[in-house]
mmCIF file of C-alpha atoms in Angstrom:
data_model
loop_
_atom_site.group_PDB
_atom_site.id
_atom_site.type_symbol
_atom_site.label_atom_id
_atom_site.label_comp_id
_atom_site.label_asym_id
_atom_site.label_seq_id
_atom_site.Cartn_x
_atom_site.Cartn_y
_atom_site.Cartn_z
ATOM 1 C CA MET K 1 -15.337 6.982 -1.286
ATOM 2 C CA GLU K 2 -12.723 7.083 1.469
ATOM 3 C CA THR K 3 -11.297 3.813 0.161
ATOM 4 C CA ILE K 4 -11.078 5.293 -3.331
ATOM 5 C CA ARG K 5 -9.335 8.371 -1.983
ATOM 6 C CA LYS K 6 -6.783 6.248 -0.144
ATOM 7 C CA TRP K 7 -6.047 4.259 -3.299
ATOM 8 C CA VAL K 8 -5.607 7.484 -5.282
ATOM 9 C CA GLN K 9 -3.183 8.739 -2.625
ATOM 10 C CA VAL K 10 -1.198 5.505 -2.700
ATOM 11 C CA ILE K 11 -1.089 5.316 -6.497
ATOM 12 C CA PHE K 12 -0.006 8.927 -6.851
ATOM 13 C CA THR K 13 2.669 8.467 -4.174
ATOM 14 C CA LEU K 14 4.036 5.515 -6.141
ATOM 15 C CA LEU K 15 3.934 7.475 -9.402
ATOM 16 C CA SER K 16 5.731 10.408 -7.780
ATOM 17 C CA ASN K 17 8.352 8.034 -6.402
ATOM 18 C CA GLY K 18 8.538 5.394 -9.101
ATOM 19 C CA SER K 19 12.228 5.406 -9.980
ATOM 20 C CA TRP K 20 13.930 2.548 -8.149
ATOM 21 C CA ASN K 21 16.862 2.132 -10.531
ATOM 22 C CA PHE K 22 19.162 3.603 -7.887
ATOM 23 C CA LEU K 23 19.004 0.257 -6.096
ATOM 24 C CA VAL K 24 20.776 -1.269 -9.114
ATOM 25 C CA THR K 25 22.795 1.566 -10.628
ATOM 26 C CA GLY K 26 23.774 3.342 -7.420
ATOM 27 C CA ALA K 27 22.882 6.707 -8.989
ATOM 28 C CA PRO K 28 21.501 8.853 -6.126
ATOM 29 C CA LEU K 29 18.892 10.774 -8.118
ATOM 30 C CA TYR K 30 16.655 10.211 -11.104
ATOM 31 C CA GLN K 31 17.476 12.783 -13.797
ATOM 32 C CA GLY K 32 15.147 11.642 -16.572
ATOM 33 C CA PRO K 33 12.714 13.731 -18.643
ATOM 34 C CA LEU K 34 9.956 13.653 -16.016
ATOM 35 C CA LYS K 35 12.142 15.713 -13.685
ATOM 36 C CA VAL K 36 11.125 18.872 -15.554
ATOM 37 C CA LEU K 37 7.604 18.417 -14.145
ATOM 38 C CA CYS K 38 6.593 19.530 -10.663
ATOM 39 C CA ALA K 39 4.567 17.201 -8.474
ATOM 40 C CA PRO K 40 1.341 18.935 -7.366
ATOM 41 C CA GLY K 41 1.765 17.667 -3.790
ATOM 42 C CA LEU K 42 4.715 17.943 -1.416
ATOM 43 C CA ASN K 43 7.336 15.479 -2.665
ATOM 44 C CA CYS K 44 11.078 16.122 -2.390
ATOM 45 C CA TYR K 45 13.133 16.526 -5.571
ATOM 46 C CA SER K 46 16.122 14.873 -3.898
ATOM 47 C CA CYS K 47 14.320 11.694 -2.912
ATOM 48 C CA PRO K 48 16.241 8.880 -4.682
ATOM 49 C CA ALA K 49 12.986 7.462 -6.061
ATOM 50 C CA ALA K 50 11.386 10.816 -7.030
ATOM 51 C CA THR K 51 10.415 11.063 -10.701
ATOM 52 C CA THR K 52 9.353 14.722 -10.564
ATOM 53 C CA SER K 53 10.495 17.992 -9.036
ATOM 54 C CA CYS K 54 9.094 19.792 -6.014
ATOM 55 C CA ALA K 55 6.961 22.850 -6.752
ATOM 56 C CA LEU K 56 8.128 24.632 -3.588
ATOM 57 C CA GLY K 57 11.781 23.862 -4.283
ATOM 58 C CA SER K 58 11.453 24.988 -7.902
ATOM 59 C CA LEU K 59 9.791 28.234 -6.842
ATOM 60 C CA GLN K 60 12.574 28.963 -4.355
ATOM 61 C CA GLN K 61 15.244 28.191 -6.956
ATOM 62 C CA LEU K 62 13.480 30.494 -9.404
ATOM 63 C CA LEU K 63 13.315 33.384 -6.942
ATOM 64 C CA GLY K 64 16.824 32.709 -5.661
ATOM 65 C CA SER K 65 18.285 33.029 -9.157
ATOM 66 C CA LEU K 66 16.313 36.120 -10.122
ATOM 67 C CA ARG K 67 18.830 38.709 -8.891
ATOM 68 C CA PHE K 68 21.733 36.840 -10.491
ATOM 69 C CA SER K 69 19.817 36.749 -13.781
ATOM 70 C CA LEU K 70 19.134 40.476 -13.649
ATOM 71 C CA ASP K 71 22.710 41.324 -12.704
ATOM 72 C CA SER K 72 23.993 39.243 -15.602
ATOM 73 C CA GLY K 73 21.686 40.996 -18.073
ATOM 74 C CA GLN K 74 19.201 38.159 -18.469
ATOM 75 C CA TYR K 75 15.956 40.086 -18.140
ATOM 76 C CA TYR K 76 13.413 37.332 -17.956
ATOM 77 C CA PHE K 77 11.321 35.645 -15.331
ATOM 78 C CA GLY K 78 10.198 32.068 -15.893
ATOM 79 C CA LEU K 79 6.492 31.695 -15.226
ATOM 80 C CA TYR K 80 6.233 27.928 -15.712
ATOM 81 C CA VAL K 81 6.400 27.070 -12.005
ATOM 82 C CA VAL K 82 4.193 29.908 -10.770
ATOM 83 C CA GLY K 83 1.766 29.444 -13.654
ATOM 84 C CA GLY K 84 1.556 25.701 -13.117
ATOM 85 C CA MET K 85 0.911 26.102 -9.393
ATOM 86 C CA GLY K 86 -1.666 28.791 -10.156
ATOM 87 C CA VAL K 87 -3.554 26.626 -12.637
ATOM 88 C CA LEU K 88 -3.662 23.722 -10.187
ATOM 89 C CA GLY K 89 -4.763 26.020 -7.385
ATOM 90 C CA ALA K 90 -7.507 27.580 -9.489
ATOM 91 C CA MET K 91 -8.797 24.180 -10.548
ATOM 92 C CA PHE K 92 -8.532 22.163 -7.363
ATOM 93 C CA GLY K 93 -7.417 24.331 -4.427
ATOM 94 C CA ARG K 94 -6.455 22.145 -1.475
ATOM 95 C CA LEU K 95 -8.119 19.087 -2.968
ATOM 96 C CA ILE K 96 -4.543 18.319 -4.046
ATOM 97 C CA CYS K 97 -3.557 18.094 -0.373
ATOM 98 C CA GLY K 98 -6.302 15.571 0.285
ATOM 99 C CA TRP K 99 -5.860 13.369 -2.774
ATOM 100 C CA LEU K 100 -2.399 13.784 -4.314
ATOM 101 C CA CYS K 101 0.095 14.674 -1.568
ATOM 102 C CA PRO K 102 2.444 11.879 -0.393
ATOM 103 C CA PHE K 103 3.298 13.659 2.848
ATOM 104 C CA GLY K 104 -0.383 14.170 3.555
ATOM 105 C CA LEU K 105 -0.921 10.424 3.179
ATOM 106 C CA PHE K 106 2.003 9.764 5.522
ATOM 107 C CA GLN K 107 0.427 11.934 8.224
ATOM 108 C CA GLU K 108 -2.950 10.258 7.814
ATOM 109 C CA LEU K 109 -1.398 6.814 8.269
ATOM 110 C CA LEU K 110 0.430 7.975 11.394
ATOM 111 C CA HIS K 111 -2.833 9.312 12.809
ATOM 112 C CA LYS K 112 -4.342 5.818 12.609
ATOM 113 C CA ILE K 113 -1.947 4.653 15.328
ATOM 114 C CA PRO K 114 -4.116 4.102 18.433
ATOM 115 C CA SER K 115 -3.647 6.966 20.886
ATOM 116 C CA ARG K 116 -5.515 9.756 22.555
ATOM 117 C CA LYS K 117 -6.365 12.367 19.926
ATOM 118 C CA PHE K 118 -6.127 16.143 20.238
ATOM 119 C CA GLY K 119 -7.144 19.086 18.112
ATOM 120 C CA VAL K 120 -4.886 21.712 16.574
ATOM 121 C CA PRO K 121 -5.393 25.293 17.832
ATOM 122 C CA ARG K 122 -7.165 27.156 15.058
ATOM 123 C CA GLY K 123 -4.841 30.157 15.245
ATOM 124 C CA LEU K 124 -1.855 28.021 14.195
ATOM 125 C CA ARG K 125 -3.298 27.725 10.685
ATOM 126 C CA TYR K 126 -1.923 31.169 9.857
ATOM 127 C CA LEU K 127 1.692 30.135 10.463
ATOM 128 C CA LYS K 128 1.894 28.442 7.068
ATOM 129 C CA TYR K 129 1.230 31.755 5.322
ATOM 130 C CA GLY K 130 4.239 33.150 7.148
ATOM 131 C CA PHE K 131 6.358 30.216 5.967
ATOM 132 C CA LEU K 132 5.157 30.838 2.413
ATOM 133 C CA ALA K 133 5.855 34.570 2.549
ATOM 134 C CA PHE K 134 9.213 34.505 4.322
ATOM 135 C CA PHE K 135 10.904 31.161 3.737
ATOM 136 C CA VAL K 136 9.647 30.478 0.204
ATOM 137 C CA ILE K 137 9.398 33.973 -1.301
ATOM 138 C CA LEU K 138 11.172 36.771 0.580
ATOM 139 C CA LEU K 139 14.311 35.058 1.926
ATOM 140 C CA PRO K 140 15.317 33.347 -1.361
ATOM 141 C CA LEU K 141 14.649 36.599 -3.191
ATOM 142 C CA LEU K 142 16.334 39.063 -0.830
ATOM 143 C CA VAL K 143 19.065 37.167 1.064
ATOM 144 C CA VAL K 144 21.711 36.341 -1.536
ATOM 145 C CA ASP K 145 25.403 35.437 -1.604
ATOM 146 C CA GLU K 146 28.242 37.359 -3.239
ATOM 147 C CA PHE K 147 27.155 36.057 -6.630
ATOM 148 C CA GLY K 148 23.596 37.277 -6.208
ATOM 149 C CA ALA K 149 22.138 33.804 -5.702
ATOM 150 C CA GLY K 150 19.605 32.956 -2.995
ATOM 151 C CA SER K 151 19.041 29.675 -1.161
ATOM 152 C CA PRO K 152 15.978 27.424 -0.914
ATOM 153 C CA TRP K 153 15.393 28.354 2.710
ATOM 154 C CA PHE K 154 12.352 26.223 3.420
ATOM 155 C CA CYS K 155 13.865 23.105 1.854
ATOM 156 C CA LYS K 156 17.215 23.672 3.514
ATOM 157 C CA TYR K 157 16.148 24.530 7.037
ATOM 158 C CA ILE K 158 12.622 23.232 7.683
ATOM 159 C CA CYS K 159 10.929 20.805 5.282
ATOM 160 C CA PRO K 160 10.252 17.517 7.145
ATOM 161 C CA ALA K 161 9.240 15.805 3.906
ATOM 162 C CA GLY K 162 12.710 16.473 2.503
ATOM 163 C CA THR K 163 14.362 15.002 5.581
ATOM 164 C CA LEU K 164 12.181 11.899 5.451
ATOM 165 C CA GLU K 165 12.291 11.314 1.699
ATOM 166 C CA ALA K 166 15.781 12.534 0.845
ATOM 167 C CA GLY K 167 18.007 13.337 3.821
ATOM 168 C CA ILE K 168 17.790 10.004 5.613
ATOM 169 C CA PRO K 169 17.769 7.788 2.462
ATOM 170 C CA LEU K 170 20.800 9.577 0.993
ATOM 171 C CA LEU K 171 22.741 9.117 4.222
ATOM 172 C CA LEU K 172 21.934 5.419 4.106
ATOM 173 C CA LEU K 173 22.863 5.100 0.433
ATOM 174 C CA GLN K 174 26.020 7.218 0.555
ATOM 175 C CA PRO K 175 27.979 6.567 3.773
ATOM 176 C CA GLY K 176 30.494 9.252 2.815
ATOM 177 C CA LEU K 177 27.865 11.911 3.441
ATOM 178 C CA ARG K 178 27.586 10.969 7.107
ATOM 179 C CA GLN K 179 30.800 12.810 7.903
ATOM 180 C CA SER K 180 29.162 16.069 6.836
ATOM 181 C CA VAL K 181 26.165 15.709 9.175
ATOM 182 C CA GLY K 182 25.986 18.738 11.442
ATOM 183 C CA LEU K 183 23.586 20.921 13.362
ATOM 184 C CA LEU K 184 21.607 21.778 10.220
ATOM 185 C CA PHE K 185 20.643 18.166 9.611
ATOM 186 C CA LEU K 186 20.031 17.513 13.301
ATOM 187 C CA ASN K 187 17.715 20.527 13.415
ATOM 188 C CA LYS K 188 15.739 19.204 10.437
ATOM 189 C CA LEU K 189 15.692 15.731 11.961
ATOM 190 C CA PHE K 190 14.192 17.177 15.150
ATOM 191 C CA ILE K 191 11.522 19.032 13.127
ATOM 192 C CA MET K 192 10.656 15.844 11.238
ATOM 193 C CA LEU K 193 10.391 13.767 14.424
ATOM 194 C CA ALA K 194 8.260 16.448 16.072
ATOM 195 C CA PHE K 195 5.757 16.371 13.208
ATOM 196 C CA ILE K 196 5.763 12.566 13.154
ATOM 197 C CA VAL K 197 4.866 12.413 16.855
ATOM 198 C CA TRP K 198 2.363 15.256 16.490
ATOM 199 C CA SER K 199 0.682 13.442 13.572
ATOM 200 C CA ILE K 200 -0.051 10.479 15.817
ATOM 201 C CA TYR K 201 -1.972 12.655 18.256
ATOM 202 C CA ALA K 202 -3.460 15.263 15.890
ATOM 203 C CA SER K 203 -4.746 15.084 12.337
ATOM 204 C CA ARG K 204 -2.435 16.466 9.619
ATOM 205 C CA PRO K 205 -0.588 18.995 11.811
ATOM 206 C CA PHE K 206 1.995 19.897 9.179
ATOM 207 C CA CYS K 207 -0.703 20.527 6.564
ATOM 208 C CA ARG K 208 -2.661 22.668 8.977
ATOM 209 C CA THR K 209 0.138 24.749 10.474
ATOM 210 C CA SER K 210 3.290 24.780 8.373
ATOM 211 C CA CYS K 211 2.923 23.711 4.732
ATOM 212 C CA PRO K 212 3.600 26.624 2.347
ATOM 213 C CA LEU K 213 2.227 24.649 -0.593
ATOM 214 C CA GLY K 214 -1.060 24.169 1.223
ATOM 215 C CA ALA K 215 -1.061 27.886 2.045
ATOM 216 C CA PHE K 216 -0.616 28.709 -1.650
ATOM 217 C CA TYR K 217 -3.474 26.449 -2.730
ATOM 218 C CA ALA K 218 -5.671 27.846 0.047
ATOM 219 C CA LEU K 219 -5.420 31.294 -1.566
ATOM 220 C CA PHE K 220 -7.753 29.982 -4.293
ATOM 221 C CA LYS K 221 -10.527 28.987 -1.882
ATOM 222 C CA ASN K 222 -13.086 31.255 -3.550
ATOM 223 C CA ALA K 223 -11.993 30.619 -7.137
ATOM 224 C CA ARG K 224 -11.396 26.857 -7.385
ATOM 225 C CA LEU K 225 -13.492 24.927 -9.886
ATOM 226 C CA VAL K 226 -13.846 21.766 -7.796
ATOM 227 C CA LYS K 227 -15.341 22.378 -4.380
ATOM 228 C CA LEU K 228 -17.945 21.311 -1.855
ATOM 229 C CA ARG K 229 -21.157 23.329 -1.660
ATOM 230 C CA LEU K 230 -23.498 23.795 1.282
ATOM 231 C CA ASP K 231 -27.259 23.844 0.752
ATOM 232 C CA ALA K 232 -28.323 26.049 3.657
ATOM 233 C CA SER K 233 -31.977 25.100 3.180
ATOM 234 C CA ARG K 234 -31.164 21.484 4.039
ATOM 235 C CA CYS K 235 -28.580 22.102 6.762
ATOM 236 C CA THR K 236 -29.875 21.493 10.296
ATOM 237 C CA ASN K 237 -26.732 22.809 12.028
ATOM 238 C CA CYS K 238 -26.394 19.408 13.680
ATOM 239 C CA LYS K 239 -22.588 19.844 13.473
ATOM 240 C CA ALA K 240 -22.060 16.208 12.475
ATOM 241 C CA CYS K 241 -19.593 17.466 9.857
ATOM 242 C CA HIS K 242 -17.262 18.927 12.501
ATOM 243 C CA PRO K 243 -15.652 15.826 14.077
ATOM 244 C CA VAL K 244 -15.075 13.947 10.787
ATOM 245 C CA CYS K 245 -13.044 16.702 9.131
ATOM 246 C CA PRO K 246 -9.294 15.931 9.212
ATOM 247 C CA MET K 247 -8.514 19.634 8.849
ATOM 248 C CA GLY K 248 -10.768 20.934 11.608
ATOM 249 C CA VAL K 249 -13.140 22.692 9.222
ATOM 250 C CA LYS K 250 -16.627 23.473 10.523
ATOM 251 C CA PHE K 251 -18.235 23.168 7.125
ATOM 252 C CA ASN K 252 -21.721 24.333 8.058
ATOM 253 C CA GLU K 253 -20.186 27.548 9.420
ATOM 254 C CA SER K 254 -17.523 28.189 6.763
ATOM 255 C CA PRO K 255 -18.204 26.238 3.545
ATOM 256 C CA ASP K 256 -15.518 28.198 1.675
ATOM 257 C CA ASP K 257 -12.840 27.580 4.301
ATOM 258 C CA GLY K 258 -9.376 27.528 2.740
ATOM 259 C CA GLU K 259 -8.445 24.551 4.912
ATOM 260 C CA CYS K 260 -10.906 22.225 3.145
ATOM 261 C CA ILE K 261 -9.054 19.442 1.292
ATOM 262 C CA THR K 262 -12.250 18.101 -0.337
ATOM 263 C CA CYS K 263 -11.774 14.660 1.190
ATOM 264 C CA LEU K 264 -15.593 14.267 1.070
ATOM 265 C CA ALA K 265 -15.768 12.929 4.638
ATOM 266 C CA CYS K 266 -18.358 15.511 5.661
ATOM 267 C CA MET K 267 -20.513 14.721 2.628
ATOM 268 C CA ASN K 268 -20.323 10.917 2.715
ATOM 269 C CA GLN K 269 -19.749 10.099 6.381
ATOM 270 C CA ALA K 270 -21.542 12.827 8.333
ATOM 271 C CA CYS K 271 -24.316 14.739 6.605
ATOM 272 C CA LYS K 272 -27.587 12.767 6.447
ATOM 273 C CA PHE K 273 -29.712 15.468 4.878
ATOM 274 C CA GLY K 274 -27.986 16.035 1.540
ATOM 275 C CA ALA K 275 -26.871 19.510 2.578
ATOM 276 C CA ILE K 276 -23.354 19.007 1.209
ATOM 277 C CA SER K 277 -22.611 18.256 -2.436
ATOM 278 C CA LEU K 278 -19.638 18.223 -4.772
ATOM 279 C CA GLU K 279 -19.635 20.645 -7.664
ATOM 280 C CA VAL K 280 -17.352 21.261 -10.636
ATOM 281 C CA GLY K 281 -17.479 24.701 -12.172
ATOM 282 C CA GLY K 282 -20.710 25.417 -10.318
ATOM 283 C CA VAL K 283 -22.410 22.247 -11.587
ATOM 284 C CA PRO K 284 -23.356 19.630 -8.947
ATOM 285 C CA VAL K 285 -21.860 16.222 -9.752
ATOM 286 C CA GLY K 286 -22.570 14.261 -6.578
ATOM 287 C CA GLY K 287 -23.997 14.357 -3.100
ATOM 288 C CA GLY K 288 -24.175 12.381 0.089
ATOM 289 C CA VAL K 289 -26.921 10.238 1.556
ATOM 290 C CA VAL K 290 -30.213 12.105 1.694
ATOM 291 C CA ALA K 291 -32.528 11.525 4.625
ATOM 292 C CA PRO K 292 -36.052 12.935 4.782
ATOM 293 C CA ALA K 293 -35.988 16.723 5.001
ATOM 294 C CA PRO K 294 -35.930 17.815 8.654
ATOM 295 C CA ALA K 295 -38.893 19.538 10.194
ATOM 296 C CA ALA K 296 -38.525 23.229 10.796
ATOM 297 C CA ALA K 297 -38.790 22.692 14.542
ATOM 298 C CA GLY K 298 -35.610 20.652 14.474
ATOM 299 C CA ARG K 299 -33.528 23.506 13.209
ATOM 300 C CA GLU K 300 -31.317 25.539 15.489
#
């Protein structure tokens, strides 16, 4: 199943970044009909090969233009972006992070580089909710220019995926832009390099500590249709599911943890007693390897 997941990640990354005409035409960005769609995972709109938009960037643009729209008498609020993100969150939660996010795949590949591995302090998981609240929602909505327009703060000042997928490629493709490189780009370059190095030593650090999109999907942890379920009657509390989780979830202790990306590692690689199963809308659709039921004396 892990091989299947990796292929899904690779295929979706290629679909999200499938426009390579810029190598022939020199046009920096794809502007075709698919650009009206938002990729479910973190994938930068400004990447030269990107075929879709970024949900986080679109949300910031929407909130940043709200005050201008109201001041100009346009009393409407587009719900396409928020509604689309909400539907995906309600259906899949952070499964999207584990199966469909290009930047998540990038971190996983970096983590395969041989090195000593470290955990991520559990308390850092709450930082991403702060990034979602302040950089994605409040700052674009409240900090505006003289025309009443806000900026995409997270994309502009933090997003390492944007630096990797768009900032560096555009500088390589358009030499004239290099003269405008300043502290803003250097700051983002430092953030990107920090997460790249961190990803070698720890599993998915950006997903776990700083991704606002992951924070948004995590809000649906109790409502998502596709999820893993724990059968407490079969669980022996052996904790075999702990070390295999790339997100640091202790599934036997918190089966509804918002960090779970439904990668199925705990079900297929760790649990030997069939205590973990996949369900869709409350209906079991698959489970891991089932060993003989443990004796009561073996339980903790």
